[in-house]
Amino acid sequence: MPTTLRAFAKINLGLYIGPRRADGFHELRTVYQTIDFCDSVRVSAGPGAGIEIRCQNPQVPRDETNTCWRIAERVMKALKQRRRVVIQIEKNLPIQGGLGAGSSDAVATMLGLERELGLPLSAHDKLEIATAIGSDVPLFLVGGTMLGIGHGEQVLPLPELPPMAVTVATPNVGVSTPKAFADWDALAASENAALTPGSVASRIDVFSRSMFVWLAGSLSGVPVKDRDRAETPLLDFVRAGIENDFERVVFPQYPELREVKRVLEREGAKYASLSGSGSALYGIFDSPKPAEQAAAALKAKGVEARASRTLTRQEYWKNLVIS
Ligand code: C5P
């Protein structure tokens, strides 16, 4: 019996890029949040050998460059197993969209294979394998609201944001993450030369201060008048002024993405941002209704969009396995 899992997407609630490190990655800080928007991944392990990827979407590679292939190979090696592994991906999430689709598909493959083989990997092995596949793969081993540090691969649970309505826009544009980082380097180099405030070296510090403002508000426990209690964590987050640095290099190249953010704001989003290096953007709303209206407004402008909601850690794990 094959195992079918949901590979949920993530959004980045703020992303701060630090200097390029000796290993070529950039030090970064971000808050990851899983959302209820997913691919589905069906994994089977039968007699024989080799890995086969099936997917209707012609943009999805079916060879060893696919993250599902790469992770399956490592899982089989770690568990010292030889089987014919077939991975069927039903693609709903955008490719190069900044929603972590390829990374989430990979984790679904690893968890599905564990079930298929009836052999659990140690937590240590799972983390090591996930990190080898990509910077934003480990987050899908945690789910919910998370702090991402290092090059994004070190993930720690944060106080959970309550479920919130989000609209996710998926414009028909693919953004290359390595190129976006290179563009950030070029921008940072020119800004550092001019000694402007907010230069790249200080972005990590700015993030820490914003996080403090957010968490201090959320954790103080002091009741604040005139505020709806359920809304408070989101308002605290917005007040902290969290930003995504990639917007500064991606928006000038794709002005239509800046326009999508404006539409989300005009439709009443409490917070709107690019996710990761894009091209997906999201808006967070007070309730599902305006989120649906925002999705409709974007669609009317020819931009693919859908209303969704954030997923807490508990919901993420509860809904992961379909069968
Ligand atoms: O880890 P992942 O495969 O997603 O990274 C793709 C590329 O993006 C890296 O090879 C690197 O060029 C760039 N990157 C980076 N800093 C990070 C994450 C990724 O420079 N924190």
XYZ file of C-alpha atoms and ligand atoms in Angstrom:
344
model
C 0.000 0.000 0.000
C 1.514 3.367 -0.996
C 1.643 6.185 1.548
C 0.158 9.548 0.525
C 1.089 12.736 2.348
C 0.340 16.434 2.144
C 3.418 18.554 1.500
C 2.352 21.874 3.015
C 3.842 25.207 1.983
C 5.551 27.785 4.201
C 5.650 31.537 4.126
C 8.383 33.741 5.575
C 7.190 36.297 8.121
C 10.203 38.554 7.641
C 13.583 37.600 6.242
C 16.817 39.388 7.085
C 19.951 38.680 5.082
C 23.372 38.954 6.703
C 26.796 38.744 5.118
C 27.892 35.922 2.819
C 29.775 33.315 4.861
C 32.950 31.375 4.079
C 30.812 28.378 2.984
C 29.056 30.519 0.343
C 25.720 30.707 2.177
C 24.337 33.881 3.673
C 23.681 34.101 7.358
C 19.993 34.802 7.703
C 17.165 35.221 10.159
C 13.567 34.506 9.371
C 10.273 33.357 10.850
C 8.757 30.429 8.997
C 5.044 29.701 9.158
C 3.363 26.656 7.614
C 0.126 27.239 5.703
C -2.784 25.135 4.496
C -1.790 24.975 0.824
C -0.096 21.817 -0.352
C 1.208 19.408 -2.944
C 0.450 15.747 -2.437
C 3.186 13.124 -2.528
C 2.537 9.394 -2.870
C 5.410 7.094 -2.025
C 5.686 3.353 -2.605
C 8.590 0.944 -2.075
C 8.268 -2.349 -3.953
C 10.580 -5.117 -5.090
C 13.529 -4.156 -7.295
C 15.809 -1.144 -7.267
C 15.969 2.454 -8.406
C 13.901 5.609 -8.026
C 11.103 6.776 -10.298
C 9.433 10.196 -10.162
C 5.990 10.636 -11.668
C 4.435 14.064 -12.118
C 1.997 15.516 -14.625
C 3.651 18.945 -14.483
C 6.324 19.080 -17.232
C 8.287 21.706 -15.254
C 9.036 19.186 -12.504
C 12.297 17.306 -13.179
C 11.990 13.537 -13.043
C 15.699 12.832 -12.643
C 18.266 12.971 -9.845
C 17.960 16.781 -9.676
C 14.476 16.442 -8.120
C 14.573 17.032 -4.337
C 12.361 13.953 -3.828
C 14.789 11.794 -5.762
C 17.753 13.193 -3.833
C 16.174 12.626 -0.447
C 14.912 9.131 -1.351
C 18.419 8.125 -2.359
C 19.833 9.308 0.954
C 17.064 7.707 3.013
C 17.566 4.312 1.309
C 21.299 4.578 1.935
C 20.878 5.556 5.587
C 18.458 2.667 6.163
C 20.601 0.277 4.060
C 17.580 -0.708 1.958
C 17.243 -1.719 -1.700
C 13.758 -1.276 -3.211
C 12.059 0.231 -6.201
C 10.878 3.603 -4.941
C 8.095 5.310 -6.890
C 7.233 8.898 -5.957
C 4.152 10.467 -7.468
C 3.856 14.226 -7.025
C 0.619 16.118 -7.505
C 1.719 19.709 -7.938
C -0.416 22.586 -6.671
C 2.375 24.762 -5.297
C 4.457 26.971 -7.594
C 7.986 26.045 -8.641
C 10.578 28.704 -7.649
C 7.759 30.371 -5.754
C 9.330 30.981 -2.334
C 6.783 28.699 -0.652
C 9.265 25.865 -0.027
C 7.425 23.438 -2.323
C 10.420 21.369 -3.426
C 11.655 21.243 0.172
C 8.281 20.184 1.545
C 7.890 17.534 -1.173
C 11.280 16.169 -0.089
C 10.276 15.893 3.578
C 6.986 14.228 2.608
C 9.032 11.702 0.613
C 11.308 10.994 3.566
C 8.416 10.557 6.014
C 6.480 8.473 3.472
C 9.444 6.198 2.864
C 9.916 5.666 6.591
C 6.316 4.459 6.777
C 6.574 2.350 3.638
C 9.677 0.591 4.886
C 8.453 0.376 8.477
C 11.885 1.547 9.536
C 12.238 4.818 11.442
C 15.210 7.092 10.892
C 16.711 8.686 13.985
C 15.894 12.377 14.512
C 19.593 13.060 13.991
C 19.629 11.288 10.605
C 16.432 13.021 9.501
C 17.866 16.454 10.272
C 21.195 15.654 8.614
C 19.515 14.349 5.451
C 17.089 17.299 5.300
C 19.918 19.828 5.685
C 21.882 18.156 2.878
C 18.929 18.628 0.514
C 18.433 22.375 1.085
C 18.351 25.282 3.521
C 14.589 25.313 3.958
C 14.011 21.573 4.166
C 14.453 21.064 7.969
C 11.625 23.478 8.781
C 9.165 20.897 7.457
C 10.324 18.548 10.214
C 8.997 21.052 12.764
C 6.007 22.978 11.318
C 3.922 25.798 12.835
C 5.626 29.104 13.683
C 9.411 28.752 13.694
C 12.584 30.779 13.962
C 15.043 30.048 11.132
C 18.717 30.841 11.728
C 22.105 29.878 10.251
C 21.488 29.668 6.502
C 17.862 28.867 7.293
C 18.493 25.232 8.166
C 18.546 25.675 11.947
C 14.929 25.723 13.064
C 13.476 26.375 16.483
C 9.786 26.445 17.450
C 8.458 29.884 18.398
C 5.363 30.764 20.417
C 2.663 29.728 17.982
C 0.738 32.433 16.130
C -2.982 31.658 16.264
C -4.553 30.411 13.011
C -4.861 33.375 10.652
C -6.496 33.946 7.272
C -3.972 34.427 4.470
C -4.232 35.127 0.765
C -1.421 33.627 -1.253
C -0.704 35.131 -4.678
C 1.346 33.011 -7.052
C 2.285 35.218 -10.023
C 3.511 33.390 -13.090
C 7.159 34.304 -12.504
C 10.023 32.107 -11.267
C 12.674 33.834 -9.118
C 16.104 32.218 -8.807
C 17.121 32.219 -5.130
C 20.909 32.151 -5.777
C 20.523 35.109 -8.145
C 18.431 37.019 -5.600
C 21.176 36.485 -2.997
C 23.808 37.667 -5.506
C 21.710 40.777 -6.231
C 21.466 41.417 -2.488
C 25.290 41.226 -2.258
C 25.605 43.812 -5.005
C 23.115 46.124 -3.277
C 24.785 45.625 0.102
C 28.223 46.366 -1.381
C 27.019 49.658 -2.840
C 25.202 50.614 0.378
C 28.110 49.712 2.614
C 30.366 51.848 0.436
C 28.034 54.760 1.074
C 27.820 53.923 4.819
C 24.037 54.186 4.842
C 22.153 53.063 7.943
C 20.572 49.610 7.714
C 23.576 48.233 5.836
C 23.882 44.485 5.384
C 26.097 43.810 8.399
C 23.453 45.132 10.750
C 20.409 43.299 9.331
C 20.835 40.436 11.813
C 20.751 42.928 14.713
C 17.688 44.656 13.257
C 15.909 41.296 13.114
C 16.731 40.532 16.743
C 15.308 43.865 17.864
C 12.136 43.424 15.799
C 11.676 39.921 17.200
C 12.075 41.284 20.699
C 9.407 43.915 20.084
C 7.070 41.235 18.730
C 7.656 38.668 21.434
C 7.694 41.218 24.260
C 4.221 42.312 23.160
C 2.964 38.762 22.812
C 4.457 37.424 26.017
C 4.017 40.296 28.465
C 0.536 39.142 29.430
C -0.445 42.725 30.253
C -3.947 43.236 28.870
C -4.089 46.015 26.311
C -7.291 48.020 26.117
C -9.214 48.392 22.851
C -7.606 45.407 21.256
C -9.277 42.199 20.331
C -7.341 39.534 22.232
C -7.350 37.100 19.308
C -5.848 39.777 17.093
C -3.129 40.816 19.498
C -0.284 38.499 18.340
C -0.737 39.623 14.740
C -0.852 43.305 15.708
C 2.274 42.840 17.805
C 3.946 41.236 14.814
C 2.929 44.045 12.457
C 4.000 46.697 14.956
C 7.450 45.107 15.139
C 7.992 46.272 11.534
C 9.195 42.908 10.232
C 10.539 43.077 6.644
C 11.688 40.757 3.888
C 15.047 41.966 2.525
C 14.507 40.169 -0.775
C 11.804 42.712 -1.680
C 14.526 45.317 -2.159
C 16.170 43.330 -4.968
C 13.203 41.395 -6.387
C 10.621 44.227 -6.687
C 12.798 46.471 -8.899
C 13.224 43.533 -11.321
C 9.589 42.438 -11.216
C 7.510 45.600 -10.577
C 4.338 43.529 -11.046
C 5.126 41.802 -7.731
C 5.206 45.145 -5.904
C 1.802 45.834 -7.431
C 0.463 42.512 -6.057
C 1.612 43.566 -2.578
C -0.211 46.901 -3.033
C -3.410 45.103 -4.045
C -3.195 42.904 -0.926
C -2.747 46.026 1.228
C -5.576 47.850 -0.503
C -7.810 44.847 0.144
C -7.163 45.246 3.852
C -4.226 42.944 4.616
C -2.804 43.677 8.078
C 0.550 42.566 6.728
C 1.628 41.754 3.164
C 4.989 40.547 1.930
C 7.010 38.558 -0.546
C 7.601 34.991 0.699
C 11.260 33.936 0.631
C 12.800 35.225 -2.595
C 9.354 35.051 -4.259
C 7.638 35.142 -6.563
C 4.754 34.242 -4.194
C 3.354 36.987 -1.991
C 0.900 36.755 0.851
C -1.383 38.973 2.844
C -2.593 38.273 6.387
C -6.180 39.225 7.114
C -8.441 39.585 10.145
C -10.850 36.935 8.915
C -11.458 34.577 5.952
C -13.920 36.872 4.151
C -11.539 39.737 3.212
C -8.897 37.102 2.388
C -11.297 35.578 -0.138
C -12.152 39.019 -1.519
C -8.456 39.798 -1.953
C -7.943 36.509 -3.833
C -10.874 37.402 -6.110
C -9.489 40.932 -6.697
C -6.105 39.482 -7.712
C -7.673 36.892 -9.993
C -9.662 39.671 -11.675
C -6.294 41.255 -12.480
C -5.014 37.989 -13.953
C -2.864 36.996 -10.933
C -3.339 33.466 -9.599
C -4.334 33.650 -5.929
C -6.123 31.687 -3.243
C -7.435 32.220 0.240
C -5.884 29.918 2.799
C -4.963 29.912 6.480
C -1.908 29.386 8.606
C -1.354 25.960 10.139
C -0.250 25.505 13.721
C 2.320 22.820 14.471
C -0.360 20.531 15.817
C -2.518 20.955 12.692
C 0.500 20.464 10.461
C 1.314 17.049 11.950
C -2.307 15.986 12.284
C -2.998 16.591 8.581
C 0.289 15.415 7.114
C -0.560 11.818 6.283
C -3.580 11.304 4.024
C -3.419 7.521 3.902
O 20.147 25.562 0.418
P 19.563 25.812 -0.916
O 19.861 24.712 -1.906
O 18.133 26.177 -0.890
O 20.296 27.100 -1.485
C 20.357 27.403 -2.853
C 21.402 28.490 -3.064
O 20.942 29.724 -2.522
C 22.733 28.243 -2.388
O 23.595 27.463 -3.177
C 23.262 29.648 -2.212
O 23.795 30.140 -3.431
C 22.010 30.438 -1.922
N 21.776 30.600 -0.482
C 22.516 31.532 0.209
N 22.278 31.720 1.548
C 21.320 31.018 2.196
C 20.534 30.065 1.503
C 20.788 29.881 0.157
O 23.396 32.200 -0.354
N 21.094 31.284 3.481
